[in-house]
Amino acid sequence: MASKSPAAPSPTLQRGRACLRCRYSQHLQRCDGVKPACQQCSRAKKSEGCQYDDGKGKTRTQLLRENVERLEQRIRELEDPEYTSPAVMLHDPHFHRRSESSSSSIAGSPASTGFSSHSPFPQSATNSPQHSWIQGVPSPSPTPFSDVYHFDQQPTIELAQMLVDIFSSHRHQCLLGLHMGRLRESFARPLMEQHHPCLTNAIFLWACYISRPGPLSEHESHYLGRSLESLSDALQYNNRVLDVIQASCLLSVYFLSNGRVLEGGYHATAAASLAIQCGLHGVMMNRPVFETTGVMSPFKLEPPKDAIEQGERILTFWQVFTLDRCWSTVLQRPMTIPDSPEGYLPIVLPWPQDMEEYESGQIDDFHSFSSTRSLFDGQMSSLGSGFSPLALRVKASALFQHAYHLALNWDRPLVLSSTFTDDFQHVEHTITRFLSTLIPVHQLEASIPDDKHAYITIHTLAHAATIHLYYIFGHEDPVAHEKCLRAARCCVTIVKHIADPEYEFLDPIIGPCWTCAVDTLIRELNIIESTWPLASSADVRNEIATLLYAMSSLGSRFPLLGYSVAKVQKRLSGL
């Protein structure tokens, strides 16, 4: 019998033709180049994330920007019946309306941006790396009033869905864990089956905010007022507490991004307190911890209807946790959500996953749970699970806060105990191990945009954690200063991989991290220019200029950075 001929080898895909997900994957997977979704992405149920960059079409960012402009145009038509859109709209394809403030500055001269003159901060500050972030002058929030639902002033279904579409591509900046498809569909349901106006108006607020300086941004104050007015009403309904928590998170990041730190901190604390009261930190147990402590909680969540609703609750808790850890550090205030061995509120739920996994019913089981405190328990167990960008973001936030808290507790008059020294070394080792689990910075260009933006934040938070850990010792200890300097230069390297259009998609927490890195580089500049024989400071000045350019670019989207840019420029002018 004739021998069976060997199967023909599968054709090798031409270099550079693989989809972005397969190209950056750490696993050995081969892309077959099939469009619209390759076989690898289809098997992993990541068809929506299967994108190709072959240079023949528009980038995802360009398509999103064009879609936002079309939606804004349609919104103006709906709001003003007498408005007539032009039959043909011509525009310069090289013009980005969001980068107007940076387009007038020279690439190597970020100091030329004019934004800092509109800073919401006072003109006095200390040399503390964090002091810049606690002096905002807030305006008071409107006093909420109680009235049933306020549905009479809600936008039409078409307008609401358009605003959600604008917000959707930016939801990762505030870590909102909602299923966007269900959110869009909800506006067609009966009024009492929709999300509460406190949440929907907060989403509409963000849609206007990220549309600056377009005409849609004129409606910010309207949706801000509507969201704030609805909060107290929503608290009357036990089944609306999740909407209140999510709305409070959105409002908090909005206020913080605009430099209104008192209001931002207030809403972050409110969200964290509500999350604990209704037992979000243990949603997989369906039992609030207050039941075991004898304390009655006014809020109790009903069991989730399906895996998507369960996933939304898990994502909402981690949204609150991340907000609490990051901004309590920046604002130098105690964190609201405890998670320590001696605490009575242990976090018992899995690491966050992508919404697509919840949609397919893939929720981590009870035995795979890992509390964030296991990052610091000496076992490194939590580094062996939870590798989604959202999970890594949570871990980076925990490291960021823990490093700052540890350094803050150092008592200068006392001799460093062996326990304290061990803690320092362990946290540094944890940060190093954590960074080793991440996609290297030089490979981020091959990742899909949402993942790239997430990893930029994750890398930056981890390096900022190192700066927080050793900055206080850097004035007297050359080794500590060198560790801070190395971390600051890693932040500079990350910035060099950020394209100008990408700044509008970055997380605002990066701003305070860059401020810490700039402070470290300025200290190095002082050392270089005060020693003899004189050495060249050109490299350090270029690194500072790179970070200043990034801060100015981000500041054009998030005003909270304005004061820090002006402060750094003033310090440099005196050197």
XYZ file of C-alpha atoms in Angstrom:
575
model
C 0.000 0.000 0.000
C 1.330 3.440 -0.912
C 2.608 5.423 1.974
C 0.576 8.398 3.060
C 2.035 11.654 1.782
C 2.853 14.246 4.439
C 0.484 17.165 4.850
C 1.497 20.319 3.094
C 2.972 22.858 5.488
C 0.733 25.759 6.303
C 1.803 28.947 4.564
C 3.925 31.247 6.698
C 2.350 34.632 7.284
C 4.446 37.495 5.964
C 6.272 39.416 8.666
C 4.238 42.327 9.984
C 0.919 40.920 8.739
C -0.170 39.339 12.030
C -2.895 41.003 14.044
C -1.812 43.253 16.913
C -3.036 40.877 19.632
C -1.053 37.897 18.296
C 1.968 40.092 17.644
C 2.393 41.246 21.228
C 1.191 38.078 22.962
C 3.670 36.558 25.385
C 2.473 33.092 24.390
C 3.670 31.209 21.307
C 0.646 31.630 19.111
C 0.620 31.895 15.319
C -1.715 34.294 13.583
C -3.317 33.096 10.349
C -4.033 36.631 9.123
C -7.737 35.970 8.518
C -9.925 39.072 8.621
C -11.960 40.417 10.294
C -10.770 38.119 13.125
C -7.995 35.524 13.043
C -8.488 32.012 14.386
C -6.409 32.633 17.533
C -8.509 35.648 18.545
C -11.736 33.852 17.675
C -10.804 30.887 19.866
C -9.945 33.229 22.732
C -13.261 35.055 22.225
C -11.350 38.254 21.519
C -12.693 38.892 18.029
C -13.382 42.552 18.808
C -9.735 43.043 19.802
C -8.387 41.483 16.593
C -7.014 44.453 14.679
C -4.493 44.758 11.894
C -2.026 47.568 11.317
C -1.017 47.158 7.695
C -0.647 50.847 6.917
C -3.465 50.751 4.359
C -6.297 52.100 6.470
C -6.994 54.622 9.172
C -5.870 53.917 12.716
C -8.381 53.156 15.440
C -7.704 56.547 17.028
C -8.458 58.347 13.759
C -11.683 56.406 13.313
C -12.750 57.136 16.905
C -12.044 60.841 16.473
C -14.022 60.999 13.246
C -16.887 59.138 14.906
C -16.908 61.585 17.817
C -17.056 64.515 15.394
C -19.981 62.951 13.539
C -21.809 62.323 16.823
C -21.226 65.886 17.999
C -22.585 67.166 14.708
C -25.710 65.041 15.096
C -26.180 66.158 18.698
C -26.132 69.813 17.620
C -28.801 69.025 15.028
C -30.990 67.358 17.662
C -30.573 70.161 20.193
C -31.162 73.011 17.738
C -33.918 72.380 15.169
C -32.861 75.521 13.276
C -29.256 74.372 12.942
C -28.344 73.224 9.450
C -25.204 71.172 8.940
C -23.138 71.893 5.821
C -23.615 69.507 2.938
C -19.878 69.008 2.568
C -17.394 69.384 5.421
C -13.736 69.886 4.498
C -10.941 69.568 7.025
C -7.208 69.329 7.192
C -6.330 65.630 7.737
C -3.180 66.631 9.657
C -5.038 68.836 12.126
C -5.978 67.412 15.532
C -8.383 69.663 17.328
C -7.400 68.175 20.708
C -3.743 69.060 20.319
C -4.143 72.786 19.659
C -2.383 73.731 22.875
C 0.660 71.595 22.123
C 0.851 72.351 18.407
C 2.044 75.874 19.107
C 4.964 74.657 21.201
C 8.276 73.393 19.934
C 8.759 69.652 20.484
C 11.798 70.198 22.639
C 10.358 73.148 24.519
C 7.330 72.107 26.538
C 7.671 75.233 28.629
C 6.058 77.270 25.881
C 2.552 75.961 26.589
C 0.266 78.654 27.913
C -2.064 76.476 29.931
C -0.470 77.054 33.316
C -1.836 80.611 33.518
C -5.280 79.085 34.039
C -4.202 76.886 36.924
C -6.828 76.214 39.595
C -4.112 76.081 42.274
C -2.632 78.826 44.479
C 0.896 80.080 43.875
C 2.532 78.785 47.062
C 3.916 75.316 47.617
C 6.623 73.382 49.366
C 9.251 71.119 47.854
C 7.340 67.950 48.682
C 6.694 65.791 45.608
C 3.061 65.440 46.654
C 2.412 68.971 47.894
C 1.344 70.155 44.463
C -1.737 67.967 44.580
C -3.325 69.010 47.867
C -3.772 72.758 47.395
C -6.637 72.935 44.920
C -9.319 75.511 45.670
C -12.627 73.726 45.114
C -15.985 75.263 44.490
C -18.822 73.836 46.572
C -21.018 71.092 45.164
C -24.704 71.912 44.742
C -26.857 70.692 47.588
C -28.674 67.558 46.391
C -32.421 67.437 46.696
C -34.862 64.575 46.739
C -37.275 64.120 43.869
C -38.322 60.902 42.221
C -35.956 60.133 39.361
C -36.090 63.419 37.354
C -36.829 61.422 34.208
C -38.702 64.385 32.739
C -35.400 66.018 31.802
C -33.565 63.009 30.384
C -32.269 63.227 26.786
C -33.886 61.326 23.945
C -32.882 57.719 23.305
C -30.855 58.668 20.236
C -29.011 61.466 22.027
C -28.310 59.291 25.087
C -26.865 56.512 22.931
C -24.701 58.993 21.029
C -23.265 60.325 24.293
C -22.551 56.774 25.452
C -20.746 56.083 22.159
C -18.522 59.122 22.712
C -17.780 58.048 26.280
C -17.206 54.383 25.467
C -13.695 54.735 24.025
C -12.641 56.683 27.148
C -14.273 54.530 29.841
C -10.919 52.996 30.812
C -9.677 56.386 32.026
C -12.145 56.192 34.900
C -12.247 52.360 35.032
C -16.026 52.151 34.697
C -17.000 48.476 34.701
C -20.268 48.510 32.778
C -21.307 46.412 29.797
C -21.544 49.111 27.105
C -23.955 47.135 24.934
C -26.431 46.723 27.771
C -26.044 50.370 28.704
C -26.964 51.502 25.183
C -29.937 49.143 25.049
C -31.199 50.224 28.473
C -32.366 53.611 27.185
C -35.084 51.859 25.160
C -36.490 50.090 28.223
C -39.190 51.363 30.608
C -37.910 54.201 32.774
C -37.771 52.229 36.006
C -35.615 49.547 34.338
C -32.934 51.998 33.272
C -29.879 53.048 35.265
C -30.528 55.891 37.674
C -29.986 59.435 36.296
C -27.136 59.993 38.759
C -25.087 57.483 36.748
C -26.314 58.224 33.233
C -25.819 61.961 33.719
C -22.303 61.336 35.054
C -21.588 59.385 31.856
C -23.057 62.207 29.740
C -20.876 64.632 31.729
C -17.771 62.670 30.771
C -18.853 62.578 27.130
C -18.971 66.391 27.186
C -15.730 66.655 29.142
C -13.655 64.571 26.742
C -15.118 66.549 23.829
C -13.339 69.745 24.897
C -13.036 72.219 23.252
C -15.868 71.138 20.930
C -19.399 72.542 21.204
C -20.574 69.542 23.200
C -18.384 70.642 26.125
C -20.732 73.593 26.677
C -23.178 71.178 28.301
C -20.778 69.996 31.049
C -22.339 72.126 33.772
C -25.839 70.906 32.876
C -25.004 67.207 33.218
C -22.810 67.825 36.262
C -25.689 69.527 38.039
C -28.149 66.795 37.032
C -25.868 64.044 38.310
C -25.219 65.752 41.645
C -28.909 66.523 42.135
C -29.823 62.868 41.558
C -27.421 61.306 44.064
C -29.531 61.760 47.176
C -32.626 60.540 45.349
C -30.842 57.360 44.221
C -29.930 56.498 47.810
C -33.636 56.065 48.582
C -33.670 52.947 46.400
C -31.803 49.895 47.615
C -31.422 48.585 44.067
C -29.701 51.806 42.932
C -26.727 51.756 45.287
C -24.438 50.356 42.569
C -25.400 53.278 40.306
C -24.530 55.678 43.131
C -21.114 54.079 43.640
C -20.286 54.165 39.937
C -21.566 57.743 39.576
C -19.513 58.845 42.589
C -16.380 57.365 41.018
C -17.014 59.184 37.737
C -17.661 62.456 39.549
C -14.559 61.988 41.688
C -12.226 61.498 38.724
C -13.909 64.422 36.937
C -13.313 66.774 39.871
C -9.777 65.516 40.485
C -8.868 65.881 36.816
C -10.009 69.488 36.950
C -8.039 70.290 40.108
C -11.092 70.422 42.385
C -9.463 68.098 44.882
C -11.763 68.580 47.877
C -14.829 67.592 45.881
C -12.934 64.803 44.165
C -11.754 63.386 47.471
C -15.257 63.647 48.934
C -16.858 61.581 46.166
C -14.029 59.017 46.249
C -14.565 58.536 49.991
C -18.328 58.293 49.516
C -17.926 55.620 46.834
C -15.536 53.584 48.973
C -17.750 53.807 52.054
C -20.829 52.694 50.109
C -18.914 49.840 48.497
C -17.946 48.485 51.911
C -21.423 49.000 53.403
C -23.142 47.005 50.685
C -20.486 44.283 50.789
C -18.971 44.711 47.326
C -15.616 43.522 48.678
C -17.167 40.085 49.185
C -19.752 39.878 46.399
C -18.897 36.272 45.594
C -20.050 35.293 49.086
C -23.365 37.190 48.693
C -23.099 38.206 52.301
C -22.011 41.637 53.580
C -19.306 41.433 56.226
C -21.425 43.615 58.518
C -23.694 40.634 59.105
C -20.800 38.866 60.825
C -19.842 41.876 62.944
C -23.272 42.636 64.342
C -23.508 45.960 62.515
C -26.641 46.622 60.476
C -26.014 47.978 57.005
C -28.797 49.919 55.241
C -27.691 48.506 51.896
C -27.830 44.902 50.771
C -27.400 43.832 47.168
C -29.751 41.276 45.681
C -28.076 38.254 44.026
C -26.847 39.068 40.500
C -29.097 38.005 37.617
C -26.284 36.618 35.471
C -22.506 36.499 34.943
C -22.408 39.946 33.334
C -24.068 41.558 36.341
C -21.712 39.651 38.636
C -18.780 40.891 36.588
C -20.016 44.481 36.778
C -20.050 44.237 40.582
C -16.524 42.827 40.674
C -15.275 45.539 38.320
C -17.065 48.248 40.310
C -15.357 47.239 43.535
C -11.930 47.281 41.902
C -12.758 50.657 40.364
C -13.449 51.992 43.857
C -10.364 50.271 45.286
C -8.053 51.708 42.624
C -9.498 55.189 43.046
C -9.090 54.952 46.820
C -5.502 53.671 46.708
C -4.181 56.064 44.068
C -5.805 59.323 45.028
C -5.566 58.869 48.793
C -1.815 58.741 48.170
C -1.815 61.806 45.928
C -4.029 63.795 48.303
C -2.107 62.591 51.364
C -5.173 61.338 53.212
C -5.956 57.979 54.829
C -7.335 55.286 52.557
C -10.959 54.303 53.115
C -10.835 50.614 52.193
C -8.650 48.625 54.623
C -6.962 45.410 53.568
C -4.512 44.271 56.196
C -4.017 41.073 58.230
C -5.384 42.744 61.337
C -8.348 44.277 59.506
C -11.896 42.952 59.811
C -12.807 43.720 56.203
C -10.870 41.247 54.059
C -11.291 41.570 50.305
C -12.714 38.263 49.100
C -13.300 38.355 45.363
C -11.316 37.496 42.246
C -9.063 39.821 40.326
C -10.893 41.858 37.661
C -11.239 40.361 34.186
C -12.185 41.715 30.768
C -15.907 42.219 30.225
C -15.786 39.725 27.331
C -14.849 36.989 29.797
C -17.786 37.781 32.057
C -20.038 37.847 29.003
C -18.950 34.310 28.144
C -19.433 33.162 31.751
C -15.728 32.800 32.539
C -15.510 34.038 36.128
C -12.627 32.929 38.333
C -13.817 30.403 40.885
C -13.732 30.836 44.648
C -10.486 28.893 45.084
C -8.521 31.299 42.887
C -9.243 34.341 45.053
C -6.265 36.407 46.132
C -6.502 39.454 48.348
C -4.330 42.449 47.492
C -2.594 42.165 50.842
C -0.981 38.963 49.565
C 1.198 41.251 47.445
C 3.028 42.068 50.661
C 2.714 38.871 52.703
C 6.083 37.482 51.640
C 4.585 34.658 49.587
C 4.246 36.591 46.291
C 1.167 34.467 45.666
C -0.862 37.239 44.065
C 1.777 37.779 41.379
C 0.988 34.318 40.055
C -2.582 35.165 39.050
C -4.580 38.025 37.620
C -2.814 39.104 34.439
C -5.549 41.090 32.728
C -4.690 44.785 32.257
C -7.360 45.612 34.836
C -5.870 43.227 37.398
C -2.380 44.584 36.807
C -3.754 48.102 37.217
C -5.166 47.140 40.622
C -1.843 45.615 41.715
C 0.116 48.664 40.544
C -2.241 50.914 42.526
C -1.766 48.804 45.661
C 2.037 48.966 45.272
C 1.856 52.731 44.667
C -0.044 53.342 47.898
C 1.836 50.802 50.005
C 5.260 52.180 49.084
C 4.166 55.722 49.924
C 2.568 54.626 53.215
C 5.690 52.695 54.258
C 8.009 55.627 53.595
C 5.612 57.999 55.350
C 5.760 55.913 58.544
C 9.514 56.188 58.818
C 10.404 58.046 62.020
C 13.628 59.978 61.425
C 14.787 60.256 65.092
C 14.625 56.494 65.553
C 17.220 54.007 64.390
C 15.864 51.908 61.526
C 14.765 48.581 62.937
C 15.483 45.324 61.160
C 11.742 44.817 60.600
C 11.401 48.189 58.927
C 14.424 47.527 56.720
C 13.072 44.119 55.776
C 9.746 45.678 54.805
C 11.518 48.157 52.564
C 13.528 45.479 50.837
C 10.481 43.268 50.436
C 8.381 46.025 48.852
C 11.220 46.908 46.481
C 11.565 43.232 45.560
C 7.802 43.001 45.008
C 7.863 46.007 42.665
C 10.762 44.488 40.718
C 8.983 41.147 40.439
C 5.796 42.891 39.379
C 7.546 44.836 36.615
C 9.023 41.585 35.325
C 5.505 40.241 34.701
C 4.565 43.156 32.424
C 4.926 43.496 28.671
C 8.208 45.398 28.125
C 7.768 49.048 27.253
C 9.476 48.672 23.863
C 6.832 46.099 22.852
C 3.837 48.288 23.651
C 3.672 49.639 20.105
C 2.405 46.241 18.940
C -0.450 46.065 21.454
C -3.998 47.197 20.797
C -4.646 50.838 21.842
C -6.689 50.151 25.005
C -4.081 47.727 26.323
C -1.233 50.078 25.449
C -2.822 52.938 27.368
C -3.420 50.646 30.341
C 0.180 49.372 30.375
C 1.538 52.921 30.165
C -0.319 53.668 33.404
C 0.702 50.370 35.022
C 4.411 50.795 34.263
C 4.341 54.425 35.397
C 2.604 53.648 38.706
C 5.138 50.899 39.488
C 8.114 53.190 38.886
C 6.431 55.979 40.867
C 6.075 53.485 43.734
C 9.867 53.074 43.758
C 10.297 56.854 43.852
C 7.857 57.115 46.763
C 9.708 54.371 48.609
C 13.162 55.960 48.474
C 12.650 59.665 47.805
C 12.750 60.687 51.455
C 16.156 59.019 51.851
C 17.616 60.380 48.613
C 18.920 63.626 50.105
C 21.375 61.761 52.343
C 21.722 58.298 50.816
C 23.338 58.125 47.320
C 22.019 54.574 46.820
C 18.425 55.642 47.519
C 18.850 58.627 45.194
C 20.187 56.379 42.433
C 17.176 54.075 42.753
C 14.814 57.051 42.480
C 16.770 58.387 39.505
C 16.618 55.050 37.713
C 12.833 54.893 38.210
C 12.406 58.487 37.008
C 14.362 57.724 33.845
C 12.143 54.715 33.229
C 9.204 57.128 33.273
C 10.992 59.226 30.644
C 11.441 56.129 28.480
C 7.723 55.373 28.752
C 6.840 58.919 27.676
C 8.881 58.496 24.502
C 6.475 55.730 23.435
C 3.392 57.976 23.723
C 2.175 59.522 20.477
C 0.531 62.958 20.656
C -3.021 61.723 19.853
C -2.773 59.170 22.668
C -2.638 61.710 25.501
C -6.415 62.144 25.378
C -6.832 58.455 26.308
C -4.405 58.322 29.265
C -5.372 57.932 32.906
C -5.067 61.268 34.787
C -3.236 59.526 37.684
C -0.141 59.541 35.462
C 0.176 63.278 36.084
C 1.158 63.040 39.774
C 3.546 60.188 38.890
C 5.339 62.381 36.349
C 5.543 65.146 38.955
C 7.437 62.802 41.298
C 9.767 61.816 38.463
C 10.457 65.482 37.597
C 11.233 66.251 41.252
C 13.804 63.444 41.240
C 15.430 64.705 38.028
C 15.567 68.277 39.335
C 17.327 67.005 42.458
C 19.850 65.266 40.187
C 20.248 68.508 38.228
C 21.017 70.395 41.463
C 23.647 67.804 42.392
C 25.339 67.995 38.990
C 25.432 71.785 38.858
C 26.653 72.192 42.442
C 29.633 69.815 42.264
C 33.187 70.440 41.127
C 34.521 69.859 38.576
C 31.480 70.874 36.601
C 29.804 68.160 34.531
C 27.371 68.488 31.667
C 23.714 68.626 32.714
C 22.354 68.505 29.163
C 21.056 64.942 29.432
C 19.140 65.619 32.644
C 17.680 68.829 31.267
C 16.517 66.975 28.170
C 14.866 64.345 30.359
C 13.097 67.055 32.354
C 11.990 68.699 29.100
C 10.570 65.390 27.884
C 8.471 64.992 31.035
C 7.410 68.637 30.940
C 6.207 68.216 27.386
C 4.208 65.147 28.451
C 2.750 66.997 31.458
C 1.765 69.938 29.261
C 0.167 67.641 26.694
C -1.802 65.812 29.367
C -2.581 69.126 31.050
C -4.433 70.300 27.954
C -6.917 67.485 28.675
C -6.773 67.447 32.480
C -6.336 70.931 34.022
C -5.049 69.511 37.301
C -1.533 69.425 35.838
C -1.408 73.154 35.106
C 0.028 74.225 38.444
C 2.697 71.529 38.485
C 3.967 72.548 35.046
C 4.195 76.193 36.132
C 5.942 75.231 39.364
C 8.581 73.141 37.596
C 9.208 75.896 35.046
C 9.702 78.398 37.874
C 12.140 76.099 39.662
C 14.121 75.544 36.472
C 14.331 79.277 35.766
C 16.147 79.716 39.075
C 18.806 77.103 38.288
